[in-house]
Short mmCIF file of C-alpha atoms in Angstrom, two decimals:
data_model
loop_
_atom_site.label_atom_id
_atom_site.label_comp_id
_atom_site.label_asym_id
_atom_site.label_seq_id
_atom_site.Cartn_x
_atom_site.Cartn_y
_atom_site.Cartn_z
CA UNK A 1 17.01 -50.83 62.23
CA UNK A 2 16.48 -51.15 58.58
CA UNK A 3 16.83 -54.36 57.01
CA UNK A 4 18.79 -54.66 53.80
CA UNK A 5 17.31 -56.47 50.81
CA UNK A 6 19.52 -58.28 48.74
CA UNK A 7 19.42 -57.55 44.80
CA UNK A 8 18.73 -60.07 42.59
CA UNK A 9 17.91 -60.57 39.01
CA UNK A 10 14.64 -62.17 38.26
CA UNK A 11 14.89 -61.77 34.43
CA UNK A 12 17.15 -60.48 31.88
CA UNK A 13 16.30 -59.80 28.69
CA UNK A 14 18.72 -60.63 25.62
CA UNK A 15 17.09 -57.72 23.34
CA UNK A 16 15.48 -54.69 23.88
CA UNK A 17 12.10 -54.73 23.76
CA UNK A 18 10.29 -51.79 21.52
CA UNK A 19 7.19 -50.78 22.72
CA UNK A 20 4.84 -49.43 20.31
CA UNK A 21 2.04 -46.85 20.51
CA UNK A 22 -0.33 -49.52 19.23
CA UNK A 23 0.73 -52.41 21.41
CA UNK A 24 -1.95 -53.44 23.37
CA UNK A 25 0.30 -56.00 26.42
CA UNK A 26 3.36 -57.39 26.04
CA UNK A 27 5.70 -59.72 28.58
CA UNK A 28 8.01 -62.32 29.27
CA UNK A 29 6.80 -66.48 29.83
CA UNK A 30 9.48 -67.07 31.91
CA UNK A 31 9.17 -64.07 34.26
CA UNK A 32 8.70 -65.18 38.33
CA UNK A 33 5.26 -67.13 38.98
CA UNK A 34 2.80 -65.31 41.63
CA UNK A 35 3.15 -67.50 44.10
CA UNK A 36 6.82 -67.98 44.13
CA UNK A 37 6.68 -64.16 44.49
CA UNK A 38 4.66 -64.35 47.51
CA UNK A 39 6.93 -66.81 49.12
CA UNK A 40 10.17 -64.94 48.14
CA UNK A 41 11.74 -62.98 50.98
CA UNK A 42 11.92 -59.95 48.06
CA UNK A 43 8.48 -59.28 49.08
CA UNK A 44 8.21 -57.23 52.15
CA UNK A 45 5.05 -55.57 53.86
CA UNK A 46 3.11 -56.52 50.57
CA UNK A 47 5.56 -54.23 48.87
CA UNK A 48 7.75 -55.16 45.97
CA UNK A 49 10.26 -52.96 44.62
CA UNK A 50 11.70 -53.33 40.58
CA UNK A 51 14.11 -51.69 39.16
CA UNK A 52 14.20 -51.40 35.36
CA UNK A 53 16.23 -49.61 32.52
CA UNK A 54 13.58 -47.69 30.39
CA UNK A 55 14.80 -46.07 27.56
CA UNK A 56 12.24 -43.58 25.59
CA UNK A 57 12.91 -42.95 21.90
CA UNK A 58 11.37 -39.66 20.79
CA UNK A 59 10.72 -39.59 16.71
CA UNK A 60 11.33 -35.84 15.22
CA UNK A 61 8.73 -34.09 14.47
CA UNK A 62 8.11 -33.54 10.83
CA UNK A 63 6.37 -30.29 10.38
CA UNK A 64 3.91 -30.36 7.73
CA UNK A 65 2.53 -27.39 5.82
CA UNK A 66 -0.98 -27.54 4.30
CA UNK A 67 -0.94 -26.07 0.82
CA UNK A 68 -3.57 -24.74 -0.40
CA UNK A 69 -3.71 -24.49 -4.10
CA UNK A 70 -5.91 -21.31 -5.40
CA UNK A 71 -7.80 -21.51 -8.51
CA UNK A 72 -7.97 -18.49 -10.74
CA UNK A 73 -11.23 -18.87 -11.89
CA UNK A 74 -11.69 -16.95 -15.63
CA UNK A 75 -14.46 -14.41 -15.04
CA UNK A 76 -17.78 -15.53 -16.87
CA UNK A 77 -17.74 -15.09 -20.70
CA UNK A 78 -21.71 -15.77 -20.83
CA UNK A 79 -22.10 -12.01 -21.96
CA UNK A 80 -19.37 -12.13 -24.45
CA UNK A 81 -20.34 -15.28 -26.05
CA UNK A 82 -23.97 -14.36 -26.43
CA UNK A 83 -22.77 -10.93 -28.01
CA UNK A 84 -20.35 -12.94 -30.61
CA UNK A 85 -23.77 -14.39 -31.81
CA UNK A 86 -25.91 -11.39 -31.87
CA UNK A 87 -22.73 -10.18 -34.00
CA UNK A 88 -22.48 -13.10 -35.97
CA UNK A 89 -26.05 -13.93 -36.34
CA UNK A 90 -25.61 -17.33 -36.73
CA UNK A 91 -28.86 -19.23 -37.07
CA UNK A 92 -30.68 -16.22 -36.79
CA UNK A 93 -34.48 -16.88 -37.21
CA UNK A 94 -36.12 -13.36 -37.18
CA UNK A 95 -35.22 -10.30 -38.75
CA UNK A 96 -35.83 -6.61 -37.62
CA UNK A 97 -36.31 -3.45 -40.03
CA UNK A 98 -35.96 -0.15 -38.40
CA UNK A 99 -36.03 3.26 -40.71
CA UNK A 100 -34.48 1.06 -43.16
CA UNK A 101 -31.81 -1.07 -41.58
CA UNK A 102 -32.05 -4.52 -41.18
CA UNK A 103 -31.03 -6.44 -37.33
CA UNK A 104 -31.22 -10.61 -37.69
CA UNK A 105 -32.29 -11.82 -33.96
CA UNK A 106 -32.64 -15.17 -32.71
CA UNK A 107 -36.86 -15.56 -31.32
CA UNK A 108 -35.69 -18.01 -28.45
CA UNK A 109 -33.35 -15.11 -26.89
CA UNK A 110 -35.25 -12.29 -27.22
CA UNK A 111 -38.51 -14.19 -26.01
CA UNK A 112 -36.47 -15.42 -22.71
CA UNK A 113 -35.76 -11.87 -22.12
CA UNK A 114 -39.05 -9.57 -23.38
CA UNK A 115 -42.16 -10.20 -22.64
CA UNK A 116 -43.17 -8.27 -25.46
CA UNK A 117 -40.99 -9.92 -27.47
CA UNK A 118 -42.10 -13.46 -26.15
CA UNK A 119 -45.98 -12.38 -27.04
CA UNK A 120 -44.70 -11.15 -30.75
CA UNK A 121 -42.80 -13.71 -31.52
CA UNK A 122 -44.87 -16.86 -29.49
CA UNK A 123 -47.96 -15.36 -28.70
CA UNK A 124 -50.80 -14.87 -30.40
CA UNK A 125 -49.70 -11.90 -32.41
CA UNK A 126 -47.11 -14.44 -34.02
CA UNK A 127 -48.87 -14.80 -36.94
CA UNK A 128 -49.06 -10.64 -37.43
CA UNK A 129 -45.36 -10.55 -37.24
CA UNK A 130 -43.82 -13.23 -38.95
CA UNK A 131 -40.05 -13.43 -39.79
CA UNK A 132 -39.75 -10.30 -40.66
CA UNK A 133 -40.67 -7.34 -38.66
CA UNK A 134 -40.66 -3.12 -38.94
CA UNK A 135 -39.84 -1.48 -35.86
CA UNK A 136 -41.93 1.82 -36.04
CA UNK A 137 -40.72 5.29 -34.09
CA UNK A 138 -37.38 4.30 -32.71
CA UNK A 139 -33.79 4.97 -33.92
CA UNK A 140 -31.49 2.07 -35.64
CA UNK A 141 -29.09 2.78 -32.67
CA UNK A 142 -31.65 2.28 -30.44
CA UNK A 143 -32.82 -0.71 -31.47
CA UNK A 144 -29.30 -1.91 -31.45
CA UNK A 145 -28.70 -0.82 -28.50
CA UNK A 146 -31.74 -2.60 -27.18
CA UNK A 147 -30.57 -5.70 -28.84
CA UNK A 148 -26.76 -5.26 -27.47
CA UNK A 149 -28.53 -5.43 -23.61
CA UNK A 150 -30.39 -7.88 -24.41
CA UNK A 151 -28.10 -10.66 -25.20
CA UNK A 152 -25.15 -9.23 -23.25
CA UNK A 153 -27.39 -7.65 -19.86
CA UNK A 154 -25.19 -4.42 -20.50
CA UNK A 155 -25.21 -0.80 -21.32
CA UNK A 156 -23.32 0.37 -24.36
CA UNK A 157 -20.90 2.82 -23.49
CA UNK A 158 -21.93 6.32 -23.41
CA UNK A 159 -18.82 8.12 -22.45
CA UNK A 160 -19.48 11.29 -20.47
CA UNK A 161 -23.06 12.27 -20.62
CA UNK A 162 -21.83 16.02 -21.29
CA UNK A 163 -23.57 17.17 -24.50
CA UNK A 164 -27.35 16.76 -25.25
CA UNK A 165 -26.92 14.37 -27.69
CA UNK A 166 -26.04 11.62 -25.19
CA UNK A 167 -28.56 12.62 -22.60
CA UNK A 168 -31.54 12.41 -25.35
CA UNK A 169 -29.84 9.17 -26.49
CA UNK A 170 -30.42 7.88 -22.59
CA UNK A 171 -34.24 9.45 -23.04
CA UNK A 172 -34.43 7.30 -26.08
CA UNK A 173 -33.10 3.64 -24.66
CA UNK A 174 -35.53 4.87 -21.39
CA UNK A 175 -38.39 4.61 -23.51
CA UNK A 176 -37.03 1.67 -25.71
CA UNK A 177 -36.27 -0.71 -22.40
CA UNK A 178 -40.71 0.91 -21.36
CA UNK A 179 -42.04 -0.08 -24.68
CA UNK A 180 -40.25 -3.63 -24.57
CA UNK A 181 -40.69 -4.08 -20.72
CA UNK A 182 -37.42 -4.54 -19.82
CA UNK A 183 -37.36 -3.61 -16.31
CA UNK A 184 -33.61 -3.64 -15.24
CA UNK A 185 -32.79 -1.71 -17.95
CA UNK A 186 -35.21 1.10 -17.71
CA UNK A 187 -33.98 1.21 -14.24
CA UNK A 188 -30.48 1.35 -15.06
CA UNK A 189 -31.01 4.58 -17.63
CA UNK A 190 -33.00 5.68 -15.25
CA UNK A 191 -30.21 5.91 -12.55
CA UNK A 192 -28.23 7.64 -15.46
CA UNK A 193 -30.80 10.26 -15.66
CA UNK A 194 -31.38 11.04 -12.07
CA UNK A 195 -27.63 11.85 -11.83
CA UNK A 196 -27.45 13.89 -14.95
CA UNK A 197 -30.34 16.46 -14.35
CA UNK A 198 -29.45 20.22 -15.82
CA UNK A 199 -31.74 23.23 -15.61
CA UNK A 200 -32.51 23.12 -19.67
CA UNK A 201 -33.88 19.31 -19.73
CA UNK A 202 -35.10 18.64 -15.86
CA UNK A 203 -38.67 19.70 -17.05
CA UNK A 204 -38.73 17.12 -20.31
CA UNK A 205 -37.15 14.57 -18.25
CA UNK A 206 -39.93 14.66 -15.69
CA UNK A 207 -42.38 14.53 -18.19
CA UNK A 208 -40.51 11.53 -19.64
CA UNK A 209 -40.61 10.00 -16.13
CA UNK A 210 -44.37 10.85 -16.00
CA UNK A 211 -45.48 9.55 -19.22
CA UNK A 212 -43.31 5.99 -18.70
CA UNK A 213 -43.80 5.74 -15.05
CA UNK A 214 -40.57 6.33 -13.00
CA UNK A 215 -41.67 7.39 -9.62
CA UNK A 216 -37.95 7.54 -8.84
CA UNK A 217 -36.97 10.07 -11.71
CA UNK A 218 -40.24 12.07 -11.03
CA UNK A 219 -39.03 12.40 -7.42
CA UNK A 220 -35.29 13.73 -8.24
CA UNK A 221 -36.75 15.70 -10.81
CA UNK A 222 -38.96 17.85 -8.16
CA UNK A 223 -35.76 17.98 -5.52
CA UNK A 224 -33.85 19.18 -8.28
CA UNK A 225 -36.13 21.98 -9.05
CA UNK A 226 -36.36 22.60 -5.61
CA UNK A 227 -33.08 22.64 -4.73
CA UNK A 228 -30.71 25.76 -5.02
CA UNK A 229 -33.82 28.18 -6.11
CA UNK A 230 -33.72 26.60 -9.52
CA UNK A 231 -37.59 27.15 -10.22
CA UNK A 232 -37.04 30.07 -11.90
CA UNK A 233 -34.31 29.42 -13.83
CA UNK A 234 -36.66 25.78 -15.01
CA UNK A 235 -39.59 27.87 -16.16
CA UNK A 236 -37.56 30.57 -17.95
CA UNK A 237 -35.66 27.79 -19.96
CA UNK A 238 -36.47 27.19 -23.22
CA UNK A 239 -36.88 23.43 -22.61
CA UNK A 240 -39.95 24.33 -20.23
CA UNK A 241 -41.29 26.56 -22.68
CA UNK A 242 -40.94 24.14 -25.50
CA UNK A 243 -42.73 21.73 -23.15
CA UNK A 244 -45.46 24.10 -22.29
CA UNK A 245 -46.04 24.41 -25.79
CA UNK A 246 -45.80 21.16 -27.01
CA UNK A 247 -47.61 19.48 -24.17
CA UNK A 248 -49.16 21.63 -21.48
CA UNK A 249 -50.65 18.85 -19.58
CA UNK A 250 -46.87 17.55 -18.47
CA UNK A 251 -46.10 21.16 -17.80
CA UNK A 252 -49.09 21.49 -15.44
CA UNK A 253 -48.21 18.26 -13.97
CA UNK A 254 -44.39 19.59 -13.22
CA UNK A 255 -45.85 22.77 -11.37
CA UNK A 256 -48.45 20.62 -9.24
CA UNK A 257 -45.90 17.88 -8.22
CA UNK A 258 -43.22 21.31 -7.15
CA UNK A 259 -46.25 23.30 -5.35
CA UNK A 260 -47.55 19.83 -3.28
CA UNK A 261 -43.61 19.69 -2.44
CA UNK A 262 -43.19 22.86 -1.41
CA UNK A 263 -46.46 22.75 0.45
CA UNK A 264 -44.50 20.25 2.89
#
């Protein structure tokens, strides 16, 4: 037989009570001492049974989007500045004479970018030099060229390499960026060259590479005679024979690089 309990209120609240995520206890002062508990006939095989109204409030969800804010960054305008004052030649400490026309140069640039131009201009041979210096065997648009890479680290624009003008022109800066030691640029003409080989100027070209040491235009050079049975069509053109002529040593160097090849 089951014996009924009888309800009865212990506590009641006037207010609701809001329990907060934070809250660490909370209670009432007045609720039912311990030991009247234990002596109350509410408590039953140490068993106690409450009942009590909870009501759970759930806050909306705000849904928040992260925004992320991209920055155009302006591309650098280091090269374009520094070619503004080649242009301008503001401040301009040295000047540069070559087959008559005059290029105004700043010795703190060139130095930080030559070498050669450091030793001229810094280096012992400073006093040889001076302010004003003659540029012997290259072109005025050479030079300028030279100068243009030097403050801006880039090429002038060529256009299509498709006369033998241009392709000379390249031979030219070649030897301008050897005589001046600058490395990346020789190497960048360089590239130019290797891609723009032709039957008439593949034998000056690797006598170029010879005389100003590029191993890597040497090398396309040979594969380009190589290639296609184009050995007799080199040594019947006239810029082989010119060569031949002109400098037989580079022509004899062009046959022995092509025969070790071939030997392979």
């Amino acid at each position: 037989m089951v014996q009924k309990l009888e309800k009865r209120k212990l506590h009641k609240g006037m207010v609701p009570c809001i329990v907060q995520s934070e809250t660490t206890g909370w209670g009432a002062p007045s609720f039912k001492k311990r030991s009247e508990l234990e002596e109350s006939p509410y408590l039953r095989d140490d068993r106690l049974v409450i009942k009590h109204p909870l009501t759970v409030i759930k806050e909306p969800l705000v849904e928040t989007t992260a925004i992320t804010a991209e920055v155009q960054m302006p591309p650098s305008d280091l090269a374009e500045n520094f070619g503004k004052l080649l242009e301008a030649a503001e401040e301009a400490d040295v000047t540069f004479e070559v087959e008559g026309e005059i290029f105004p140069a700043h010795k703190i640039v060139l130095a930080a970018r030559s070498p050669v131009f450091k030793a001229e201009l810094y280096g012992l041979m400073r006093g040889k030099w001076g302010q004003n210096i003659t540029v012997e065997d290259m072109q005025p648009t050479v030079f300028k060229a030279l100068l243009h890479f030097i403050y801006t680290d880039l090429l002038p624009s060529m256009g299509r390499l498709d006369d033998e003008e241009k392709k000379e022109m390249v031979r030219h800066l070649l030897v301008a960026a050897d005589r001046y030691a600058m490395e990346r640029m020789k190497m960048m003409w360089e590239d130019i060259l290797c891609k723009t080989l032709d039957v008439q100027t593949v034998a000056a070209t690797s006598a170029l590479a010879d005389q100003h040491h590029c191993s890597r235009l040497k090398d396309a050079c040979a594969e380009f005679i190589m290639s296609s049975n184009r050995l007799d069509a080199v040594l019947a053109s006239q810029g082989y024979v010119h060569l031949k002529k002109s400098c037989p040593s580079a022509s004899v160097n062009i046959l022995e690089r092509i025969m070790k090849r071939l030997k392979f």
